[in-house]
C-alpha cells in the first residue's frame, strides 16, 4: 500500500529523508539509478510535482546526479555520503541532547542507559 | 488555466455557491473538501459549464466556460452515469463518438491497468469495478482539465488505491490539471498540490498542501477542522 506519512512535515522532506536513509543503510548503492519521477510517484503514492521537488532537493544536496537523457543516479562520491552520515549523526545527537536536557537527565546517566541498550 | 471570479449560483433563491473566486493553474491536482452540502458538486458543475452562474465569471484560458467547454474539460459526476446494460467497451465507444479528444487505445490501456472488465455489462459489476470503467473512460480523454466529483466515494481501499495510482500515472502533469472533490481526505492528500475548503457555499481557504504541513504541522483534516472551528467562534 501507499506509504504512510507523518502529518507534521512536508511529504517531499519525508521522502528526501527516506532516500538518504536508504543510502546510509546501503539499500541504495552509490551509482545506483533511481526510478523515474513518475515511477517513484506511483510507487510512493504521491503527486509527481512532489517527487520532482524531492529529486531537485537531493541534487542540491549533491546526493544524486542527473545524467541527461539517462536519469537520476545516487552519487558515486563516497566522501559526500560519509559527510551526510556525519551530518545525520550530529542532527540526531543534537535532538537527543535537547530532549534529555528538557527532562533533566545528565549525559552520564544516559550513556549508561545507552550502553545497556535502552 | 481556469479562473472563477466572484461566482454566485442560486437555487430557488438560496445561494449554493456564494462569491467564490480562485484560479486553477496548469499542472496541479487540487482537492475540494468540506462537509456534505457545502456546494462541492455544484462548484464542479459550474466549472464544467453545466450550470450557469447567476453572477460572476468562469473562464478557461480566457474564454467563458459554457456547455461547449466540454470539449476541453472532462467532467465525471458522482453518480453512476451509464446504462446498466452497457459494457465498458460500449461506454468507451460512446465516449469516442461524443468527444473528439477521446482515445480508445488510451482508455483500454487504463482499463487494463486497472484490471477492469470491459466486456461485462455494468449492471453486473461491483461498484468498485464500475468506478474503474468510469475512470478509464474519463482519463481516456486528453482534456486540459479533469473534474472528478467524489471519484473514490463508497469504494473499498483497494479500488481507491488503484484509482489514485491511475491518476498519478495517466495525468500529464505538465499540461493537465485535475480538480477532485472528496471526503477521503487522508487517503487522497499525498497526491494533492492544493486544497480548496468550502463551507456553506463560500470559499473558506485555498492553500498549498505542503505549506499546511510545513507551517502549521497539520494534515488536511486537522486544517479543515481548525478553520471550521475558527468560523464558529
mmCIF file of C-alpha atoms in Angstrom:
data_model
loop_
_atom_site.group_PDB
_atom_site.id
_atom_site.type_symbol
_atom_site.label_atom_id
_atom_site.label_comp_id
_atom_site.label_asym_id
_atom_site.label_seq_id
_atom_site.Cartn_x
_atom_site.Cartn_y
_atom_site.Cartn_z
ATOM 1 C CA UNK A 1 0.000 0.000 0.000
ATOM 2 C CA UNK A 2 0.914 3.607 -0.247
ATOM 3 C CA UNK A 3 3.429 4.516 2.400
ATOM 4 C CA UNK A 4 2.272 6.498 5.369
ATOM 5 C CA UNK A 5 3.474 9.965 6.041
ATOM 6 C CA UNK A 6 3.583 11.846 9.281
ATOM 7 C CA UNK A 7 1.476 14.928 9.254
ATOM 8 C CA UNK A 8 3.872 17.463 10.659
ATOM 9 C CA UNK A 9 6.446 17.517 7.888
ATOM 10 C CA UNK A 10 6.097 18.179 4.179
ATOM 11 C CA UNK A 11 5.877 14.966 2.194
ATOM 12 C CA UNK A 12 8.795 15.934 -0.027
ATOM 13 C CA UNK A 13 11.014 16.329 3.063
ATOM 14 C CA UNK A 14 9.948 12.918 4.361
ATOM 15 C CA UNK A 15 10.815 11.329 1.038
ATOM 16 C CA UNK A 16 14.223 13.047 0.993
ATOM 17 C CA UNK A 17 14.887 11.612 4.471
ATOM 18 C CA UNK A 18 13.743 8.191 3.330
ATOM 19 C CA UNK A 19 16.063 8.107 0.328
ATOM 20 C CA UNK A 20 19.017 9.443 2.344
ATOM 21 C CA UNK A 21 18.313 6.768 4.946
ATOM 22 C CA UNK A 22 18.321 4.089 2.259
ATOM 23 C CA UNK A 23 21.702 5.341 1.030
ATOM 24 C CA UNK A 24 23.205 5.332 4.536
ATOM 25 C CA UNK A 25 21.897 1.853 5.244
ATOM 26 C CA UNK A 26 23.279 0.662 1.942
ATOM 27 C CA UNK A 27 19.898 -0.277 0.444
ATOM 28 C CA UNK A 28 20.723 2.182 -2.306
ATOM 29 C CA UNK A 29 24.275 1.838 -3.606
ATOM 30 C CA UNK A 30 26.498 4.624 -4.956
ATOM 31 C CA UNK A 31 25.850 4.974 -8.672
ATOM 32 C CA UNK A 32 22.510 3.184 -8.473
ATOM 33 C CA UNK A 33 19.763 4.538 -10.661
ATOM 34 C CA UNK A 34 16.649 5.959 -9.051
ATOM 35 C CA UNK A 35 13.243 5.283 -10.614
ATOM 36 C CA UNK A 36 11.856 7.939 -12.954
ATOM 37 C CA UNK A 37 9.914 10.727 -11.303
ATOM 38 C CA UNK A 38 6.589 9.227 -12.363
ATOM 39 C CA UNK A 39 7.518 5.705 -11.307
ATOM 40 C CA UNK A 40 8.631 6.902 -7.902
ATOM 41 C CA UNK A 41 5.428 8.935 -7.572
ATOM 42 C CA UNK A 42 3.325 5.869 -8.303
ATOM 43 C CA UNK A 43 5.417 3.680 -6.019
ATOM 44 C CA UNK A 44 5.080 6.015 -3.074
ATOM 45 C CA UNK A 45 1.558 7.182 -3.939
ATOM 46 C CA UNK A 46 2.342 10.878 -4.131
ATOM 47 C CA UNK A 47 1.998 13.671 -6.626
ATOM 48 C CA UNK A 48 4.505 13.911 -9.495
ATOM 49 C CA UNK A 49 5.255 17.524 -8.526
ATOM 50 C CA UNK A 50 6.231 16.346 -5.047
ATOM 51 C CA UNK A 51 8.722 13.831 -6.427
ATOM 52 C CA UNK A 52 10.154 16.454 -8.753
ATOM 53 C CA UNK A 53 10.861 18.529 -5.691
ATOM 54 C CA UNK A 54 12.409 15.539 -3.901
ATOM 55 C CA UNK A 55 14.796 14.910 -6.796
ATOM 56 C CA UNK A 56 15.679 18.593 -7.017
ATOM 57 C CA UNK A 57 16.419 18.673 -3.300
ATOM 58 C CA UNK A 58 18.611 15.538 -3.463
ATOM 59 C CA UNK A 59 20.527 17.029 -6.348
ATOM 60 C CA UNK A 60 21.056 20.274 -4.408
ATOM 61 C CA UNK A 61 22.388 18.171 -1.501
ATOM 62 C CA UNK A 62 24.730 16.517 -4.023
ATOM 63 C CA UNK A 63 23.308 13.155 -3.044
ATOM 64 C CA UNK A 64 22.342 12.451 -6.644
ATOM 65 C CA UNK A 65 23.499 13.310 -10.109
ATOM 66 C CA UNK A 66 21.240 13.703 -13.075
ATOM 67 C CA UNK A 67 22.638 12.500 -16.360
ATOM 68 C CA UNK A 68 20.873 13.984 -19.304
ATOM 69 C CA UNK A 69 18.620 11.505 -21.014
ATOM 70 C CA UNK A 70 19.598 8.728 -18.635
ATOM 71 C CA UNK A 71 18.009 9.588 -15.336
ATOM 72 C CA UNK A 72 18.960 10.255 -11.755
ATOM 73 C CA UNK A 73 21.712 8.308 -10.002
ATOM 74 C CA UNK A 74 22.959 8.127 -6.407
ATOM 75 C CA UNK A 75 26.264 9.951 -6.165
ATOM 76 C CA UNK A 76 29.442 7.892 -6.529
ATOM 77 C CA UNK A 77 31.201 10.403 -4.316
ATOM 78 C CA UNK A 78 31.642 8.252 -1.219
ATOM 79 C CA UNK A 79 33.115 11.198 0.621
ATOM 80 C CA UNK A 80 29.790 13.031 0.245
ATOM 81 C CA UNK A 81 27.944 10.036 1.582
ATOM 82 C CA UNK A 82 30.336 9.915 4.534
ATOM 83 C CA UNK A 83 29.672 13.588 5.123
ATOM 84 C CA UNK A 84 25.923 13.014 5.092
ATOM 85 C CA UNK A 85 26.400 10.258 7.647
ATOM 86 C CA UNK A 86 28.240 12.659 9.929
ATOM 87 C CA UNK A 87 25.597 15.342 9.415
ATOM 88 C CA UNK A 88 22.813 12.941 10.264
ATOM 89 C CA UNK A 89 24.600 11.690 13.377
ATOM 90 C CA UNK A 90 25.120 15.257 14.578
ATOM 91 C CA UNK A 91 21.484 16.003 13.916
ATOM 92 C CA UNK A 92 20.282 13.001 15.900
ATOM 93 C CA UNK A 93 22.687 13.802 18.734
ATOM 94 C CA UNK A 94 21.561 17.421 18.923
ATOM 95 C CA UNK A 95 17.918 16.404 19.107
ATOM 96 C CA UNK A 96 18.733 13.837 21.743
ATOM 97 C CA UNK A 97 20.687 16.313 23.851
ATOM 98 C CA UNK A 98 17.898 18.878 23.717
ATOM 99 C CA UNK A 99 15.425 16.252 24.788
ATOM 100 C CA UNK A 100 17.387 14.867 27.755
ATOM 101 C CA UNK A 101 18.136 18.426 28.813
ATOM 102 C CA UNK A 102 14.440 19.273 28.860
ATOM 103 C CA UNK A 103 13.774 16.217 31.036
ATOM 104 C CA UNK A 104 16.684 16.941 33.360
ATOM 105 C CA UNK A 105 18.749 13.819 32.623
ATOM 106 C CA UNK A 106 22.536 14.031 32.591
ATOM 107 C CA UNK A 107 24.673 12.795 29.716
ATOM 108 C CA UNK A 108 26.466 10.397 32.057
ATOM 109 C CA UNK A 109 23.199 8.786 33.144
ATOM 110 C CA UNK A 110 22.108 8.463 29.570
ATOM 111 C CA UNK A 111 25.397 6.918 28.440
ATOM 112 C CA UNK A 112 24.862 4.144 30.990
ATOM 113 C CA UNK A 113 21.344 3.537 29.659
ATOM 114 C CA UNK A 114 22.569 3.586 26.064
ATOM 115 C CA UNK A 115 25.267 1.042 26.841
ATOM 116 C CA UNK A 116 22.663 -1.263 28.305
ATOM 117 C CA UNK A 117 20.765 -0.922 25.053
ATOM 118 C CA UNK A 118 17.885 1.170 26.398
ATOM 119 C CA UNK B 1 -5.909 27.930 -16.662
ATOM 120 C CA UNK B 2 -9.405 28.031 -15.149
ATOM 121 C CA UNK B 3 -10.494 31.138 -13.361
ATOM 122 C CA UNK B 4 -13.505 31.852 -11.173
ATOM 123 C CA UNK B 5 -14.346 35.428 -10.317
ATOM 124 C CA UNK B 6 -16.953 36.265 -7.676
ATOM 125 C CA UNK B 7 -19.134 33.386 -8.762
ATOM 126 C CA UNK B 8 -22.639 33.295 -7.337
ATOM 127 C CA UNK B 9 -25.075 30.468 -8.007
ATOM 128 C CA UNK B 10 -28.562 30.339 -6.554
ATOM 129 C CA UNK B 11 -31.108 27.573 -6.479
ATOM 130 C CA UNK B 12 -34.635 28.636 -5.540
ATOM 131 C CA UNK B 13 -33.265 31.997 -4.367
ATOM 132 C CA UNK B 14 -30.881 30.282 -1.991
ATOM 133 C CA UNK B 15 -27.173 30.875 -2.690
ATOM 134 C CA UNK B 16 -25.453 27.488 -3.131
ATOM 135 C CA UNK B 17 -22.152 28.975 -4.264
ATOM 136 C CA UNK B 18 -21.527 32.405 -2.830
ATOM 137 C CA UNK B 19 -18.949 34.897 -4.123
ATOM 138 C CA UNK B 20 -16.264 32.319 -4.895
ATOM 139 C CA UNK B 21 -13.025 33.283 -6.657
ATOM 140 C CA UNK B 22 -9.933 31.189 -7.341
ATOM 141 C CA UNK B 23 -7.592 30.128 -10.124
ATOM 142 C CA UNK B 24 -6.693 26.578 -11.107
ATOM 143 C CA UNK B 25 -3.178 26.590 -12.579
ATOM 144 C CA UNK B 26 -1.944 24.112 -15.170
ATOM 145 C CA UNK B 27 -0.118 21.107 -13.806
ATOM 146 C CA UNK B 28 -1.730 20.604 -10.432
ATOM 147 C CA UNK B 29 -4.013 18.202 -8.653
ATOM 148 C CA UNK B 30 -6.401 20.117 -6.439
ATOM 149 C CA UNK B 31 -8.826 18.724 -3.887
ATOM 150 C CA UNK B 32 -12.141 20.317 -2.972
ATOM 151 C CA UNK B 33 -13.132 19.419 0.559
ATOM 152 C CA UNK B 34 -15.862 20.336 3.023
ATOM 153 C CA UNK B 35 -18.924 18.930 4.739
ATOM 154 C CA UNK B 36 -21.861 17.384 2.922
ATOM 155 C CA UNK B 37 -23.995 20.023 1.283
ATOM 156 C CA UNK B 38 -21.300 22.691 1.274
ATOM 157 C CA UNK B 39 -21.535 23.055 -2.506
ATOM 158 C CA UNK B 40 -18.724 20.821 -3.799
ATOM 159 C CA UNK B 41 -20.762 19.147 -6.545
ATOM 160 C CA UNK B 42 -22.378 22.408 -7.615
ATOM 161 C CA UNK B 43 -18.969 24.050 -7.805
ATOM 162 C CA UNK B 44 -17.685 21.286 -10.086
ATOM 163 C CA UNK B 45 -20.752 21.525 -12.305
ATOM 164 C CA UNK B 46 -20.241 25.272 -12.613
ATOM 165 C CA UNK B 47 -16.595 24.712 -13.539
ATOM 166 C CA UNK B 48 -17.673 22.160 -16.138
ATOM 167 C CA UNK B 49 -20.077 24.650 -17.711
ATOM 168 C CA UNK B 50 -23.116 22.527 -16.875
ATOM 169 C CA UNK B 51 -24.579 25.224 -14.650
ATOM 170 C CA UNK B 52 -24.517 28.936 -15.342
ATOM 171 C CA UNK B 53 -23.556 31.331 -12.554
ATOM 172 C CA UNK B 54 -26.116 33.993 -11.617
ATOM 173 C CA UNK B 55 -23.269 36.415 -11.130
ATOM 174 C CA UNK B 56 -19.530 36.408 -11.714
ATOM 175 C CA UNK B 57 -17.407 34.828 -14.402
ATOM 176 C CA UNK B 58 -15.794 31.460 -15.104
ATOM 177 C CA UNK B 59 -13.115 31.368 -17.764
ATOM 178 C CA UNK B 60 -10.977 28.655 -19.248
ATOM 179 C CA UNK B 61 -7.874 30.083 -20.874
ATOM 180 C CA UNK B 62 -9.556 33.476 -21.306
ATOM 181 C CA UNK B 63 -12.749 32.069 -22.792
ATOM 182 C CA UNK B 64 -16.038 31.917 -20.992
ATOM 183 C CA UNK B 65 -16.940 28.439 -19.800
ATOM 184 C CA UNK B 66 -20.187 27.160 -21.322
ATOM 185 C CA UNK B 67 -21.695 23.793 -22.112
ATOM 186 C CA UNK B 68 -19.483 23.739 -25.172
ATOM 187 C CA UNK B 69 -16.389 23.784 -22.950
ATOM 188 C CA UNK B 70 -16.981 20.051 -22.583
ATOM 189 C CA UNK B 71 -14.534 19.569 -25.437
ATOM 190 C CA UNK B 72 -11.708 20.799 -23.189
ATOM 191 C CA UNK B 73 -12.995 19.759 -19.790
ATOM 192 C CA UNK B 74 -13.517 16.135 -18.812
ATOM 193 C CA UNK B 75 -16.177 16.034 -16.126
ATOM 194 C CA UNK B 76 -17.052 12.922 -14.204
ATOM 195 C CA UNK B 77 -20.174 13.169 -11.997
ATOM 196 C CA UNK B 78 -20.514 11.287 -8.735
ATOM 197 C CA UNK B 79 -23.487 9.258 -9.901
ATOM 198 C CA UNK B 80 -23.381 6.042 -11.906
ATOM 199 C CA UNK B 81 -23.885 7.698 -15.232
ATOM 200 C CA UNK B 82 -24.043 4.846 -17.694
ATOM 201 C CA UNK B 83 -26.773 2.440 -18.681
ATOM 202 C CA UNK B 84 -26.548 -0.780 -16.770
ATOM 203 C CA UNK B 85 -26.876 -2.739 -19.991
ATOM 204 C CA UNK B 86 -23.717 -1.154 -21.418
ATOM 205 C CA UNK B 87 -20.406 -2.929 -21.243
ATOM 206 C CA UNK B 88 -17.207 -0.955 -20.629
ATOM 207 C CA UNK B 89 -16.442 -1.493 -24.284
ATOM 208 C CA UNK B 90 -19.711 0.207 -25.265
ATOM 209 C CA UNK B 91 -19.119 3.057 -22.841
ATOM 210 C CA UNK B 92 -15.760 3.699 -24.482
ATOM 211 C CA UNK B 93 -17.336 3.647 -27.951
ATOM 212 C CA UNK B 94 -19.994 6.091 -26.778
ATOM 213 C CA UNK B 95 -17.256 8.366 -25.432
ATOM 214 C CA UNK B 96 -15.323 8.220 -28.696
ATOM 215 C CA UNK B 97 -18.436 9.411 -30.531
ATOM 216 C CA UNK B 98 -19.057 12.181 -28.006
ATOM 217 C CA UNK B 99 -15.571 13.537 -27.509
ATOM 218 C CA UNK B 100 -13.010 14.205 -30.206
ATOM 219 C CA UNK B 101 -10.181 14.074 -27.653
ATOM 220 C CA UNK B 102 -11.085 10.550 -26.562
ATOM 221 C CA UNK B 103 -8.617 7.794 -27.356
ATOM 222 C CA UNK B 104 -9.993 4.278 -27.406
ATOM 223 C CA UNK B 105 -6.474 2.994 -27.149
ATOM 224 C CA UNK B 106 -5.687 5.054 -24.058
ATOM 225 C CA UNK B 107 -8.957 4.045 -22.391
ATOM 226 C CA UNK B 108 -8.136 0.390 -22.980
ATOM 227 C CA UNK B 109 -4.628 0.793 -21.618
ATOM 228 C CA UNK B 110 -6.037 2.398 -18.480
ATOM 229 C CA UNK B 111 -8.782 -0.207 -18.151
ATOM 230 C CA UNK B 112 -6.196 -2.959 -18.460
ATOM 231 C CA UNK B 113 -4.010 -1.238 -15.923
ATOM 232 C CA UNK B 114 -6.950 -1.036 -13.511
ATOM 233 C CA UNK B 115 -7.837 -4.648 -14.278
ATOM 234 C CA UNK B 116 -11.322 -3.503 -15.230
ATOM 235 C CA UNK B 117 -13.615 -5.896 -17.081
ATOM 236 C CA UNK B 118 -14.671 -4.188 -20.280
ATOM 237 C CA UNK B 119 -16.864 -6.944 -21.729
ATOM 238 C CA UNK B 120 -19.249 -7.362 -18.806
ATOM 239 C CA UNK B 121 -22.433 -5.313 -18.500
ATOM 240 C CA UNK B 122 -22.063 -2.550 -15.938
ATOM 241 C CA UNK B 123 -25.137 -3.752 -14.074
ATOM 242 C CA UNK B 124 -23.298 -6.976 -13.315
ATOM 243 C CA UNK B 125 -20.177 -5.263 -11.988
ATOM 244 C CA UNK B 126 -19.414 -4.261 -8.416
ATOM 245 C CA UNK B 127 -19.403 -0.597 -7.541
ATOM 246 C CA UNK B 128 -15.613 -0.617 -7.467
ATOM 247 C CA UNK B 129 -15.418 -2.115 -10.945
ATOM 248 C CA UNK B 130 -17.942 0.351 -12.339
ATOM 249 C CA UNK B 131 -15.795 3.139 -10.875
ATOM 250 C CA UNK B 132 -12.782 1.662 -12.677
ATOM 251 C CA UNK B 133 -14.625 1.792 -16.013
ATOM 252 C CA UNK B 134 -15.725 5.341 -15.296
ATOM 253 C CA UNK B 135 -12.153 6.398 -14.502
ATOM 254 C CA UNK B 136 -10.810 4.720 -17.672
ATOM 255 C CA UNK B 137 -13.461 6.493 -19.761
ATOM 256 C CA UNK B 138 -12.730 9.867 -18.172
ATOM 257 C CA UNK B 139 -8.941 9.613 -18.342
ATOM 258 C CA UNK B 140 -9.282 8.200 -21.862
ATOM 259 C CA UNK B 141 -9.861 11.776 -22.912
ATOM 260 C CA UNK B 142 -6.972 14.165 -23.486
ATOM 261 C CA UNK B 143 -8.576 17.150 -21.785
ATOM 262 C CA UNK B 144 -6.732 20.081 -20.311
ATOM 263 C CA UNK B 145 -8.817 19.867 -17.165
ATOM 264 C CA UNK B 146 -10.376 16.875 -15.414
ATOM 265 C CA UNK B 147 -13.161 17.475 -12.918
ATOM 266 C CA UNK B 148 -13.883 14.425 -10.796
ATOM 267 C CA UNK B 149 -16.793 14.508 -8.376
ATOM 268 C CA UNK B 150 -16.211 12.094 -5.497
ATOM 269 C CA UNK B 151 -14.251 9.576 -7.586
ATOM 270 C CA UNK B 152 -13.480 7.383 -4.558
ATOM 271 C CA UNK B 153 -16.754 7.544 -2.621
ATOM 272 C CA UNK B 154 -18.084 4.233 -1.405
ATOM 273 C CA UNK B 155 -15.172 2.205 -2.757
ATOM 274 C CA UNK B 156 -13.089 -0.312 -0.891
ATOM 275 C CA UNK B 157 -9.483 0.628 -0.049
ATOM 276 C CA UNK B 158 -8.026 -1.492 -2.870
ATOM 277 C CA UNK B 159 -10.187 0.142 -5.524
ATOM 278 C CA UNK B 160 -9.369 3.551 -4.083
ATOM 279 C CA UNK B 161 -5.667 2.890 -4.181
ATOM 280 C CA UNK B 162 -5.684 1.643 -7.752
ATOM 281 C CA UNK B 163 -7.700 4.659 -8.918
ATOM 282 C CA UNK B 164 -5.355 7.047 -7.115
ATOM 283 C CA UNK B 165 -2.366 5.396 -8.755
ATOM 284 C CA UNK B 166 -4.017 5.547 -12.154
ATOM 285 C CA UNK B 167 -4.436 9.285 -11.654
ATOM 286 C CA UNK B 168 -0.728 9.690 -10.932
ATOM 287 C CA UNK B 169 0.227 7.523 -13.884
ATOM 288 C CA UNK B 170 -2.093 8.794 -16.580
ATOM 289 C CA UNK B 171 -2.308 12.514 -15.915
ATOM 290 C CA UNK B 172 0.263 14.504 -17.850
ATOM 291 C CA UNK B 173 1.129 16.935 -15.105
ATOM 292 C CA UNK B 174 2.994 19.292 -17.454
ATOM 293 C CA UNK B 175 -0.134 20.060 -19.451
ATOM 294 C CA UNK B 176 -3.169 18.956 -17.494
ATOM 295 C CA UNK B 177 -4.846 19.679 -14.190
ATOM 296 C CA UNK B 178 -7.236 17.768 -12.007
ATOM 297 C CA UNK B 179 -9.827 19.092 -9.590
ATOM 298 C CA UNK B 180 -11.500 16.444 -7.479
ATOM 299 C CA UNK B 181 -13.971 16.637 -4.639
ATOM 300 C CA UNK B 182 -13.545 14.117 -1.874
ATOM 301 C CA UNK B 183 -14.371 13.018 1.642
ATOM 302 C CA UNK B 184 -11.456 10.581 1.694
ATOM 303 C CA UNK B 185 -9.152 13.429 2.603
ATOM 304 C CA UNK B 186 -6.479 11.412 4.398
ATOM 305 C CA UNK B 187 -6.007 8.981 1.568
ATOM 306 C CA UNK B 188 -6.023 11.500 -1.229
ATOM 307 C CA UNK B 189 -3.906 14.097 0.492
ATOM 308 C CA UNK B 190 -0.486 12.800 -0.674
ATOM 309 C CA UNK B 191 -1.400 13.416 -4.316
ATOM 310 C CA UNK B 192 -2.776 16.920 -3.827
ATOM 311 C CA UNK B 193 -0.900 20.098 -4.646
ATOM 312 C CA UNK B 194 -3.563 22.345 -3.171
ATOM 313 C CA UNK B 195 -6.796 22.094 -1.243
ATOM 314 C CA UNK B 196 -9.889 24.217 -1.525
ATOM 315 C CA UNK B 197 -12.066 24.295 1.564
ATOM 316 C CA UNK B 198 -15.741 25.133 1.096
ATOM 317 C CA UNK B 199 -18.243 25.949 3.764
ATOM 318 C CA UNK B 200 -21.881 26.834 3.138
ATOM 319 C CA UNK B 201 -21.038 27.696 -0.448
ATOM 320 C CA UNK B 202 -18.211 30.015 0.437
ATOM 321 C CA UNK B 203 -14.516 29.571 -0.121
ATOM 322 C CA UNK B 204 -13.049 29.293 3.366
ATOM 323 C CA UNK B 205 -9.491 28.807 2.167
ATOM 324 C CA UNK B 206 -7.292 27.619 -0.665
ATOM 325 C CA UNK B 207 -3.831 26.506 0.392
ATOM 326 C CA UNK B 208 -0.834 24.509 -0.753
ATOM 327 C CA UNK B 209 -0.733 21.133 0.935
ATOM 328 C CA UNK B 210 2.999 21.212 1.694
ATOM 329 C CA UNK B 211 2.588 24.633 3.303
ATOM 330 C CA UNK B 212 -0.135 23.339 5.597
ATOM 331 C CA UNK B 213 2.200 20.603 6.804
ATOM 332 C CA UNK B 214 5.287 22.761 6.936
ATOM 333 C CA UNK B 215 3.969 25.858 8.653
ATOM 334 C CA UNK B 216 1.049 24.568 10.658
ATOM 335 C CA UNK B 217 2.202 20.996 11.273
ATOM 336 C CA UNK B 218 -1.268 19.845 10.309
ATOM 337 C CA UNK B 219 -2.685 17.436 7.816
ATOM 338 C CA UNK B 220 -5.640 18.440 5.666
ATOM 339 C CA UNK B 221 -8.262 17.077 8.047
ATOM 340 C CA UNK B 222 -6.882 18.983 11.025
ATOM 341 C CA UNK B 223 -6.525 22.074 8.905
ATOM 342 C CA UNK B 224 -10.146 21.784 7.854
ATOM 343 C CA UNK B 225 -11.308 21.333 11.445
ATOM 344 C CA UNK B 226 -9.306 24.249 12.767
ATOM 345 C CA UNK B 227 -10.646 26.561 10.063
ATOM 346 C CA UNK B 228 -14.202 25.387 10.654
ATOM 347 C CA UNK B 229 -13.877 25.996 14.382
ATOM 348 C CA UNK B 230 -12.439 29.430 13.836
ATOM 349 C CA UNK B 231 -15.518 30.398 11.876
ATOM 350 C CA UNK B 232 -17.918 29.176 14.510
ATOM 351 C CA UNK B 233 -16.411 31.375 17.175
#
